[in-house]
Amino acid sequence: MFRTAYSLLPRGHQLAPRRDDGSCDGGFDFGCGYGCGCGGGQDDLQLLGCHVGLSRRSRLRRRDSTHRDSNEMENESSCAGRYWALPACSPRNGARSWAGDEGHTDGRRRRVWIGQVAEPEIVMVPASMEPTARWLAANRVWTVPLLAGLASGVTVAGLFNPWDRALYLSVKDRTPFIHRGNWLQPFQGFTSAVVQRTLSGSSWFILNDWILAQLVARRLELDLATQSREVRRTVTSQAMPLEIFAAANLAGAGNGAILNSISVVKYHNWGKENPDNFFRTARAMVRARGGSLRPLFRGLGTTVLRDIMFGGIFASLRLVLSAPVDDLLRPLGAGSATSFVSSMVAAATATLASAPLNFVRNMKYAARFDRRSPTIAAVLTSLAREMAASPTPLRFMLDRFRVGWGTARVAIGMAVGWELYELAKASLDCVLDAAEDSDCGDV
């Protein structure tokens, strides 16, 4: 004998009832337990998802004694926890995709029993999160960049931490990038690195998007808080080149100011034979200067200048390169790679332009913390003397700036981060559209 509860299966499978012994007949455990007799005490659920060929979004809510239709199912009296689906739109062919005769039609919405849905393809989230989802959607100008940046940042941090550490040690110890000693402990200092890289990805992207949206809104005399979600979501697409440049510069300044102290601790930890955790390392650095916080702000001005230069060049050049790169790749059948290639070339160029400031920053970080850090002029003067004494000055300079491996790291990392960020933004926009009862479209 079966209870009138159902496990939720992907599209292409029939709904499977749950047996009295708690097993799901023909199904799997994802969603088994939500329905009559299977999930007492469970929170209400909201099911959101984008479907291809079906109704593109549905909601599933628990049925209780305060929501009863005149047309009731046979065993409903024994099951006050039944769920029903509320399709919010019709499929493209105009026919209803949710089968069943029970329930009633009210405008475009039709209540049907979950037991009659033949092919659900849905994502489950607690209905108690609906207010949060709606709040995120209403503030999508900054919430979407923030969440997308976090997702992109943590991914890039994990992928490139060994590369970042090897680069730093090669500059500090003047060893080849591929020297074995630079790769012995590839994830040393990863705890502080992942925090810094995650914040780096999220802070630059959110600042850039938010500042750009404000600049465009100011020019168009828009109050984003009162605009439709479509306007809020696409406002940055109307940006002028000068606005893109200004937003990227300002975002770079903010990014450098926010993250410099984390970078100082991370780099100091990388150079220790017995690395400590982030907070103990920070305390030791402060104590080395008699309780002064100055070590945590070492290299701040240099970092801000570097990030301003990098951000402005990257964003502007990426915009300029999009059309010619697309013209070059499309005949080769690689038009989809336009964004990635444009980002990579723009990041490589910005890295070369900001390389002197990046070198100075590394030297400031590498200096002993019980002494004053060298000035920008002192570092560059010392570098110039070493170049003059070298038989191959240009090669010496390129090696010290780590042009090559360092440039490739930034170029690839920035391109990967940008693509992940844009993908996360598109996915979040779709989910938040669903929360606001709009159409996700095809994803």
CSV table of C-alpha atoms in Angstrom, one decimal:
chain,number,residue,atom,x,y,z
A,1,MET,CA,0.0,0.0,0.0
A,2,PHE,CA,1.3,3.5,-0.9
A,3,ARG,CA,0.8,6.7,0.9
A,4,THR,CA,-0.2,9.7,-1.2
A,5,ALA,CA,3.3,11.3,-1.1
A,6,TYR,CA,5.7,11.7,-3.9
A,7,SER,CA,9.4,11.9,-4.5
A,8,LEU,CA,10.5,14.6,-6.9
A,9,LEU,CA,12.3,13.2,-10.0
A,10,PRO,CA,14.0,15.0,-12.8
A,11,ARG,CA,12.4,15.6,-16.1
A,12,GLY,CA,11.8,12.4,-18.1
A,13,HIS,CA,10.8,10.4,-15.0
A,14,GLN,CA,7.4,9.8,-13.5
A,15,LEU,CA,6.6,10.8,-9.9
A,16,ALA,CA,7.2,7.9,-7.6
A,17,PRO,CA,5.0,7.4,-4.5
A,18,ARG,CA,6.6,6.7,-1.2
A,19,ARG,CA,6.0,3.3,0.5
A,20,ASP,CA,4.9,2.9,4.1
A,21,ASP,CA,8.3,1.7,5.1
A,22,GLY,CA,9.7,5.1,4.0
A,23,SER,CA,11.4,3.9,0.8
A,24,CYS,CA,10.9,5.7,-2.5
A,25,ASP,CA,9.6,3.4,-5.2
A,26,GLY,CA,11.5,3.8,-8.4
A,27,GLY,CA,13.0,7.1,-7.3
A,28,PHE,CA,15.8,8.6,-5.3
A,29,ASP,CA,16.0,10.4,-2.0
A,30,PHE,CA,16.2,14.0,-3.3
A,31,GLY,CA,12.8,15.3,-2.3
A,32,CYS,CA,11.5,12.0,-1.1
A,33,GLY,CA,9.8,12.9,2.2
A,34,TYR,CA,8.0,16.0,1.1
A,35,GLY,CA,4.3,15.4,1.0
A,36,CYS,CA,1.5,13.6,2.8
A,37,GLY,CA,2.8,11.4,5.5
A,38,CYS,CA,6.5,12.0,4.5
A,39,GLY,CA,7.9,15.0,6.2
A,40,GLY,CA,5.9,16.0,9.2
A,41,GLY,CA,7.4,19.2,10.7
A,42,GLN,CA,9.2,20.1,7.4
A,43,ASP,CA,9.2,23.8,6.5
A,44,ASP,CA,7.1,25.0,3.6
A,45,LEU,CA,8.9,24.6,0.3
A,46,GLN,CA,9.2,26.8,-2.7
A,47,LEU,CA,10.3,25.2,-5.9
A,48,LEU,CA,11.9,27.4,-8.5
A,49,GLY,CA,13.5,26.3,-11.7
A,50,CYS,CA,13.8,26.9,-15.4
A,51,HIS,CA,12.4,24.3,-17.8
A,52,VAL,CA,12.9,23.6,-21.4
A,53,GLY,CA,9.6,22.7,-23.1
A,54,LEU,CA,7.7,22.8,-19.9
A,55,SER,CA,6.1,25.5,-17.8
A,56,ARG,CA,9.3,27.5,-17.0
A,57,ARG,CA,8.7,28.0,-13.4
A,58,SER,CA,6.5,26.6,-10.7
A,59,ARG,CA,6.0,27.0,-7.0
A,60,LEU,CA,5.2,24.3,-4.6
A,61,ARG,CA,3.7,25.1,-1.2
A,62,ARG,CA,2.3,23.0,1.6
A,63,ARG,CA,-1.4,22.6,1.6
A,64,ASP,CA,-3.0,23.2,5.1
A,65,SER,CA,-6.4,23.5,6.6
A,66,THR,CA,-6.6,27.2,5.8
A,67,HIS,CA,-6.3,26.6,2.0
A,68,ARG,CA,-8.9,24.1,0.8
A,69,ASP,CA,-10.6,23.9,-2.5
A,70,SER,CA,-14.1,22.6,-3.0
A,71,ASN,CA,-12.8,19.9,-5.2
A,72,GLU,CA,-10.7,17.8,-2.8
A,73,MET,CA,-8.9,14.6,-3.4
A,74,GLU,CA,-10.1,11.3,-1.8
A,75,ASN,CA,-7.6,11.0,1.1
A,76,GLU,CA,-7.1,14.6,1.8
A,77,SER,CA,-8.7,14.4,5.2
A,78,SER,CA,-5.9,12.2,6.4
A,79,CYS,CA,-3.2,14.5,5.0
A,80,ALA,CA,-3.2,18.1,5.9
A,81,GLY,CA,0.4,18.5,4.7
A,82,ARG,CA,-0.2,17.9,1.0
A,83,TYR,CA,1.5,20.2,-1.5
A,84,TRP,CA,0.2,21.9,-4.6
A,85,ALA,CA,1.9,23.6,-7.5
A,86,LEU,CA,1.2,27.1,-8.8
A,87,PRO,CA,2.4,27.4,-12.4
A,88,ALA,CA,3.2,31.1,-13.0
A,89,CYS,CA,3.4,30.9,-16.8
A,90,SER,CA,2.4,28.8,-19.7
A,91,PRO,CA,4.8,26.9,-22.0
A,92,ARG,CA,5.8,28.3,-25.3
A,93,ASN,CA,3.3,26.2,-27.2
A,94,GLY,CA,0.5,27.7,-25.2
A,95,ALA,CA,-0.7,24.4,-23.7
A,96,ARG,CA,-0.7,23.7,-20.0
A,97,SER,CA,2.3,21.6,-19.1
A,98,TRP,CA,1.0,20.5,-15.7
A,99,ALA,CA,-1.4,17.6,-16.1
A,100,GLY,CA,-4.5,16.9,-13.9
A,101,ASP,CA,-8.1,17.8,-13.4
A,102,GLU,CA,-8.1,18.7,-9.8
A,103,GLY,CA,-7.8,22.3,-8.6
A,104,HIS,CA,-9.2,25.3,-10.3
A,105,THR,CA,-8.1,28.0,-12.8
A,106,ASP,CA,-7.7,31.5,-11.6
A,107,GLY,CA,-6.5,33.7,-14.5
A,108,ARG,CA,-3.2,32.4,-15.7
A,109,ARG,CA,-2.6,30.4,-12.5
A,110,ARG,CA,-3.9,26.9,-12.0
A,111,ARG,CA,-3.7,24.9,-8.8
A,112,VAL,CA,-2.9,21.3,-9.4
A,113,TRP,CA,-1.9,18.5,-7.1
A,114,ILE,CA,1.8,17.7,-7.0
A,115,GLY,CA,0.9,14.0,-7.4
A,116,GLN,CA,-0.4,14.8,-10.9
A,117,VAL,CA,2.7,16.5,-12.2
A,118,ALA,CA,4.3,14.1,-14.6
A,119,GLU,CA,7.8,15.6,-15.3
A,120,PRO,CA,9.0,18.1,-12.8
A,121,GLU,CA,12.4,19.8,-13.4
A,122,ILE,CA,12.7,22.0,-10.4
A,123,VAL,CA,15.2,23.4,-7.8
A,124,MET,CA,14.1,23.2,-4.2
A,125,VAL,CA,14.6,26.1,-1.8
A,126,PRO,CA,12.8,26.7,1.5
A,127,ALA,CA,9.8,28.9,1.1
A,128,SER,CA,11.0,30.7,4.2
A,129,MET,CA,13.8,32.1,2.0
A,130,GLU,CA,11.3,33.8,-0.3
A,131,PRO,CA,11.5,37.2,1.5
A,132,THR,CA,15.3,37.0,1.2
A,133,ALA,CA,15.2,36.1,-2.5
A,134,ARG,CA,12.8,39.0,-3.1
A,135,TRP,CA,15.1,41.4,-1.2
A,136,LEU,CA,18.1,40.2,-3.1
A,137,ALA,CA,16.1,40.7,-6.4
A,138,ALA,CA,15.0,44.2,-5.4
A,139,ASN,CA,18.7,45.2,-4.7
A,140,ARG,CA,20.2,43.3,-7.6
A,141,VAL,CA,22.3,46.3,-8.6
A,142,TRP,CA,24.8,45.2,-5.9
A,143,THR,CA,23.6,41.9,-4.5
A,144,VAL,CA,24.1,40.0,-7.8
A,145,PRO,CA,27.7,41.3,-8.3
A,146,LEU,CA,28.5,40.6,-4.7
A,147,LEU,CA,27.4,36.9,-4.8
A,148,ALA,CA,28.8,36.3,-8.2
A,149,GLY,CA,32.1,37.9,-7.2
A,150,LEU,CA,32.3,35.6,-4.1
A,151,ALA,CA,31.7,32.6,-6.3
A,152,SER,CA,34.3,33.6,-8.9
A,153,GLY,CA,36.8,34.7,-6.3
A,154,VAL,CA,36.9,31.5,-4.2
A,155,THR,CA,37.2,29.4,-7.4
A,156,VAL,CA,40.1,31.4,-8.7
A,157,ALA,CA,41.8,31.4,-5.3
A,158,GLY,CA,41.8,27.7,-5.2
A,159,LEU,CA,43.0,27.2,-8.7
A,160,PHE,CA,45.8,29.7,-8.7
A,161,ASN,CA,47.2,29.7,-5.1
A,162,PRO,CA,50.2,27.5,-6.0
A,163,TRP,CA,51.1,29.8,-9.0
A,164,ASP,CA,50.7,32.9,-6.8
A,165,ARG,CA,53.0,31.5,-4.1
A,166,ALA,CA,55.7,30.4,-6.5
A,167,LEU,CA,55.7,33.9,-8.1
A,168,TYR,CA,56.1,35.6,-4.8
A,169,LEU,CA,58.9,33.3,-3.6
A,170,SER,CA,60.7,33.6,-7.0
A,171,VAL,CA,60.8,37.4,-6.6
A,172,LYS,CA,61.7,37.4,-3.0
A,173,ASP,CA,64.4,34.8,-3.2
A,174,ARG,CA,65.5,35.6,-6.7
A,175,THR,CA,65.0,32.1,-8.0
A,176,PRO,CA,63.6,30.8,-11.2
A,177,PHE,CA,59.8,30.6,-11.2
A,178,ILE,CA,59.9,26.8,-11.8
A,179,HIS,CA,62.5,26.2,-9.1
A,180,ARG,CA,61.5,23.2,-7.1
A,181,GLY,CA,61.6,25.0,-3.8
A,182,ASN,CA,58.9,27.4,-4.9
A,183,TRP,CA,56.4,24.5,-5.3
A,184,LEU,CA,57.2,22.3,-2.3
A,185,GLN,CA,54.2,23.5,-0.3
A,186,PRO,CA,51.8,24.9,-2.9
A,187,PHE,CA,49.0,25.5,-0.5
A,188,GLN,CA,51.0,27.1,2.3
A,189,GLY,CA,49.2,30.2,3.5
A,190,PHE,CA,46.1,29.1,1.6
A,191,THR,CA,43.7,30.1,4.4
A,192,SER,CA,44.7,33.7,4.2
A,193,ALA,CA,45.1,33.5,0.5
A,194,VAL,CA,41.6,32.2,-0.2
A,195,VAL,CA,40.1,35.0,1.9
A,196,GLN,CA,42.2,37.6,0.1
A,197,ARG,CA,41.5,36.2,-3.3
A,198,THR,CA,37.8,35.8,-2.7
A,199,LEU,CA,37.5,39.3,-1.4
A,200,SER,CA,39.6,40.6,-4.2
A,201,GLY,CA,37.3,39.0,-6.8
A,202,SER,CA,34.1,40.1,-5.1
A,203,SER,CA,35.3,43.6,-4.1
A,204,TRP,CA,36.6,44.7,-7.5
A,205,PHE,CA,33.6,43.3,-9.4
A,206,ILE,CA,31.0,44.7,-7.0
A,207,LEU,CA,32.6,48.1,-6.7
A,208,ASN,CA,33.1,48.3,-10.5
A,209,ASP,CA,29.5,47.3,-11.2
A,210,TRP,CA,28.0,49.4,-8.5
A,211,ILE,CA,30.0,52.5,-9.4
A,212,LEU,CA,29.3,52.1,-13.1
A,213,ALA,CA,25.6,51.7,-12.4
A,214,GLN,CA,25.6,54.9,-10.3
A,215,LEU,CA,27.5,56.8,-13.0
A,216,VAL,CA,25.1,55.7,-15.7
A,217,ALA,CA,22.0,56.4,-13.6
A,218,ARG,CA,23.3,59.9,-12.7
A,219,ARG,CA,23.8,60.7,-16.4
A,220,LEU,CA,20.3,59.3,-17.4
A,221,GLU,CA,18.7,60.9,-14.3
A,222,LEU,CA,17.4,57.5,-13.1
A,223,ASP,CA,16.4,56.5,-9.6
A,224,LEU,CA,17.4,52.9,-9.7
A,225,ALA,CA,15.4,52.1,-6.6
A,226,THR,CA,12.2,52.9,-8.4
A,227,GLN,CA,13.1,51.3,-11.8
A,228,SER,CA,11.9,48.0,-13.1
A,229,ARG,CA,14.1,44.9,-12.6
A,230,GLU,CA,15.0,45.0,-16.3
A,231,VAL,CA,16.3,48.5,-16.0
A,232,ARG,CA,18.3,47.7,-12.9
A,233,ARG,CA,19.8,44.6,-14.5
A,234,THR,CA,20.8,46.2,-17.7
A,235,VAL,CA,21.7,49.7,-16.7
A,236,THR,CA,25.5,49.1,-17.0
A,237,SER,CA,25.1,48.1,-20.6
A,238,GLN,CA,24.4,51.8,-21.4
A,239,ALA,CA,27.7,53.0,-20.0
A,240,MET,CA,29.9,55.4,-22.0
A,241,PRO,CA,33.6,54.6,-22.4
A,242,LEU,CA,34.6,57.4,-20.0
A,243,GLU,CA,32.2,56.0,-17.4
A,244,ILE,CA,33.7,52.5,-17.8
A,245,PHE,CA,37.2,53.9,-17.3
A,246,ALA,CA,36.3,56.0,-14.3
A,247,ALA,CA,34.4,53.2,-12.6
A,248,ALA,CA,37.3,50.8,-13.1
A,249,ASN,CA,39.8,53.3,-11.6
A,250,LEU,CA,37.6,54.0,-8.6
A,251,ALA,CA,37.0,50.3,-8.1
A,252,GLY,CA,40.7,49.7,-8.3
A,253,ALA,CA,41.4,52.3,-5.6
A,254,GLY,CA,38.8,50.9,-3.3
A,255,ASN,CA,39.9,47.3,-4.0
A,256,GLY,CA,43.5,48.2,-3.1
A,257,ALA,CA,42.6,50.0,0.0
A,258,ILE,CA,40.4,47.2,1.3
A,259,LEU,CA,42.7,44.3,0.6
A,260,ASN,CA,46.2,45.6,1.2
A,261,SER,CA,46.4,44.6,4.8
A,262,ILE,CA,45.2,41.0,4.0
A,263,SER,CA,47.8,40.8,1.3
A,264,VAL,CA,50.6,42.0,3.6
A,265,VAL,CA,49.8,39.2,6.1
A,266,LYS,CA,49.4,36.6,3.3
A,267,TYR,CA,52.8,37.4,1.7
A,268,HIS,CA,54.6,37.5,5.1
A,269,ASN,CA,53.2,34.0,5.9
A,270,TRP,CA,54.4,32.7,2.5
A,271,GLY,CA,58.0,33.6,3.3
A,272,LYS,CA,58.1,31.8,6.7
A,273,GLU,CA,59.6,28.3,7.2
A,274,ASN,CA,56.9,27.5,9.8
A,275,PRO,CA,53.8,29.4,8.7
A,276,ASP,CA,51.2,30.4,11.3
A,277,ASN,CA,47.5,31.1,10.9
A,278,PHE,CA,46.4,34.5,9.6
A,279,PHE,CA,45.6,36.2,12.9
A,280,ARG,CA,48.7,35.0,14.7
A,281,THR,CA,50.8,36.2,11.9
A,282,ALA,CA,49.1,39.6,12.0
A,283,ARG,CA,49.7,39.9,15.8
A,284,ALA,CA,53.4,39.0,15.4
A,285,MET,CA,53.8,41.7,12.8
A,286,VAL,CA,52.3,44.3,15.0
A,287,ARG,CA,54.4,43.2,18.0
A,288,ALA,CA,57.5,43.4,15.9
A,289,ARG,CA,56.9,47.2,15.7
A,290,GLY,CA,56.1,47.6,19.4
A,291,GLY,CA,52.3,47.4,19.0
A,292,SER,CA,52.1,49.7,16.0
A,293,LEU,CA,49.6,48.9,13.2
A,294,ARG,CA,51.9,50.4,10.6
A,295,PRO,CA,53.1,47.0,9.3
A,296,LEU,CA,49.5,46.1,8.3
A,297,PHE,CA,49.4,49.2,6.1
A,298,ARG,CA,52.7,48.7,4.5
A,299,GLY,CA,52.6,49.2,0.7
A,300,LEU,CA,49.1,50.7,0.9
A,301,GLY,CA,49.8,53.7,-1.4
A,302,THR,CA,51.7,51.6,-3.9
A,303,THR,CA,48.9,49.0,-4.0
A,304,VAL,CA,46.2,51.6,-4.6
A,305,LEU,CA,48.2,53.2,-7.4
A,306,ARG,CA,48.8,49.8,-9.0
A,307,ASP,CA,45.2,48.8,-8.8
A,308,ILE,CA,44.0,52.1,-10.2
A,309,MET,CA,46.3,51.7,-13.2
A,310,PHE,CA,45.4,48.1,-13.7
A,311,GLY,CA,41.7,48.5,-13.4
A,312,GLY,CA,41.4,51.4,-15.8
A,313,ILE,CA,43.6,49.8,-18.5
A,314,PHE,CA,41.9,46.4,-18.2
A,315,ALA,CA,38.3,47.7,-18.4
A,316,SER,CA,39.0,50.2,-21.2
A,317,LEU,CA,41.1,47.9,-23.3
A,318,ARG,CA,38.7,45.0,-22.9
A,319,LEU,CA,35.9,47.3,-24.3
A,320,VAL,CA,38.1,48.4,-27.2
A,321,LEU,CA,39.3,44.9,-28.1
A,322,SER,CA,35.9,43.2,-28.2
A,323,ALA,CA,35.0,44.2,-31.8
A,324,PRO,CA,38.3,43.4,-33.5
A,325,VAL,CA,38.8,40.2,-31.6
A,326,ASP,CA,35.3,39.1,-32.5
A,327,ASP,CA,36.1,39.9,-36.2
A,328,LEU,CA,39.2,37.8,-36.0
A,329,LEU,CA,37.7,34.8,-34.2
A,330,ARG,CA,34.3,34.5,-35.8
A,331,PRO,CA,35.5,33.4,-39.3
A,332,LEU,CA,37.5,30.7,-37.4
A,333,GLY,CA,34.3,29.4,-35.7
A,334,ALA,CA,35.6,30.6,-32.3
A,335,GLY,CA,33.3,33.6,-31.8
A,336,SER,CA,32.2,32.3,-28.4
A,337,ALA,CA,35.8,32.9,-27.1
A,338,THR,CA,35.8,36.6,-27.8
A,339,SER,CA,35.1,37.6,-24.3
A,340,PHE,CA,37.8,35.3,-22.8
A,341,VAL,CA,40.5,36.4,-25.3
A,342,SER,CA,39.6,40.1,-24.9
A,343,SER,CA,39.9,39.8,-21.2
A,344,MET,CA,43.2,37.9,-21.4
A,345,VAL,CA,44.9,40.4,-23.7
A,346,ALA,CA,43.6,43.4,-21.7
A,347,ALA,CA,44.8,41.8,-18.5
A,348,ALA,CA,48.2,41.1,-19.9
A,349,THR,CA,48.6,44.6,-21.1
A,350,ALA,CA,47.4,46.1,-17.8
A,351,THR,CA,49.9,43.8,-16.0
A,352,LEU,CA,52.8,45.0,-18.1
A,353,ALA,CA,51.9,48.7,-17.5
A,354,SER,CA,51.5,48.2,-13.8
A,355,ALA,CA,54.5,45.9,-13.4
A,356,PRO,CA,56.9,48.5,-11.9
A,357,LEU,CA,54.4,49.3,-9.1
A,358,ASN,CA,53.8,45.6,-8.5
A,359,PHE,CA,57.5,45.0,-8.1
A,360,VAL,CA,57.8,47.9,-5.6
A,361,ARG,CA,54.8,46.5,-3.6
A,362,ASN,CA,56.5,43.0,-3.4
A,363,MET,CA,59.7,44.6,-2.2
A,364,LYS,CA,57.8,46.5,0.5
A,365,TYR,CA,56.1,43.3,1.6
A,366,ALA,CA,59.4,41.4,1.7
A,367,ALA,CA,61.2,43.9,3.9
A,368,ARG,CA,61.6,43.2,7.6
A,369,PHE,CA,58.7,44.4,9.7
A,370,ASP,CA,60.9,45.7,12.5
A,371,ARG,CA,62.2,48.4,10.1
A,372,ARG,CA,60.7,51.1,7.9
A,373,SER,CA,59.7,49.9,4.5
A,374,PRO,CA,61.7,51.2,1.5
A,375,THR,CA,60.1,54.0,-0.6
A,376,ILE,CA,59.0,53.7,-4.2
A,377,ALA,CA,62.0,55.9,-5.3
A,378,ALA,CA,64.5,53.8,-3.3
A,379,VAL,CA,63.2,50.5,-4.7
A,380,LEU,CA,63.3,51.8,-8.3
A,381,THR,CA,66.7,53.4,-7.9
A,382,SER,CA,68.1,50.2,-6.6
A,383,LEU,CA,66.6,48.3,-9.5
A,384,ALA,CA,68.1,50.8,-12.0
A,385,ARG,CA,71.6,50.3,-10.5
A,386,GLU,CA,71.3,46.6,-10.8
A,387,MET,CA,70.0,46.9,-14.4
A,388,ALA,CA,73.0,49.1,-15.3
A,389,ALA,CA,75.4,46.5,-13.8
A,390,SER,CA,73.8,43.7,-15.7
A,391,PRO,CA,75.2,42.6,-19.2
A,392,THR,CA,71.6,42.3,-20.4
A,393,PRO,CA,69.6,45.1,-18.7
A,394,LEU,CA,66.3,44.5,-20.5
A,395,ARG,CA,66.3,40.8,-19.8
A,396,PHE,CA,67.2,41.6,-16.2
A,397,MET,CA,64.3,44.0,-15.8
A,398,LEU,CA,61.8,41.7,-17.4
A,399,ASP,CA,63.0,38.9,-15.1
A,400,ARG,CA,62.6,41.0,-12.0
A,401,PHE,CA,59.2,42.1,-13.1
A,402,ARG,CA,58.3,38.5,-13.8
A,403,VAL,CA,57.1,39.3,-17.2
A,404,GLY,CA,56.2,35.9,-18.6
A,405,TRP,CA,54.9,33.7,-15.8
A,406,GLY,CA,53.5,36.6,-13.8
A,407,THR,CA,51.9,38.1,-16.8
A,408,ALA,CA,50.4,34.8,-17.8
A,409,ARG,CA,49.0,34.3,-14.3
A,410,VAL,CA,47.2,37.6,-14.3
A,411,ALA,CA,46.0,37.3,-17.8
A,412,ILE,CA,44.6,33.8,-17.5
A,413,GLY,CA,43.4,34.3,-13.9
A,414,MET,CA,41.5,37.6,-14.8
A,415,ALA,CA,40.0,36.0,-17.9
A,416,VAL,CA,38.8,32.9,-16.0
A,417,GLY,CA,37.5,35.1,-13.1
A,418,TRP,CA,35.6,37.4,-15.5
A,419,GLU,CA,33.9,34.5,-17.3
A,420,LEU,CA,33.0,32.8,-14.0
A,421,TYR,CA,31.7,36.1,-12.7
A,422,GLU,CA,29.5,36.7,-15.8
A,423,LEU,CA,28.2,33.1,-15.7
A,424,ALA,CA,27.3,33.4,-12.0
A,425,LYS,CA,25.6,36.8,-12.6
A,426,ALA,CA,23.5,35.3,-15.4
A,427,SER,CA,22.5,32.3,-13.2
A,428,LEU,CA,21.7,34.5,-10.2
A,429,ASP,CA,19.6,36.9,-12.3
A,430,CYS,CA,17.5,33.9,-13.6
A,431,VAL,CA,16.9,32.7,-10.0
A,432,LEU,CA,16.0,36.1,-8.8
A,433,ASP,CA,13.7,36.6,-11.8
A,434,ALA,CA,11.9,33.5,-10.7
A,435,ALA,CA,11.6,34.9,-7.2
A,436,GLU,CA,10.0,38.0,-8.6
A,437,ASP,CA,7.6,35.9,-10.8
A,438,SER,CA,9.3,36.8,-14.1
A,439,ASP,CA,10.2,34.5,-16.9
A,440,CYS,CA,13.7,32.9,-16.8
A,441,GLY,CA,13.8,32.0,-20.4
A,442,ASP,CA,16.1,29.3,-21.6
A,443,VAL,CA,19.2,28.5,-19.6
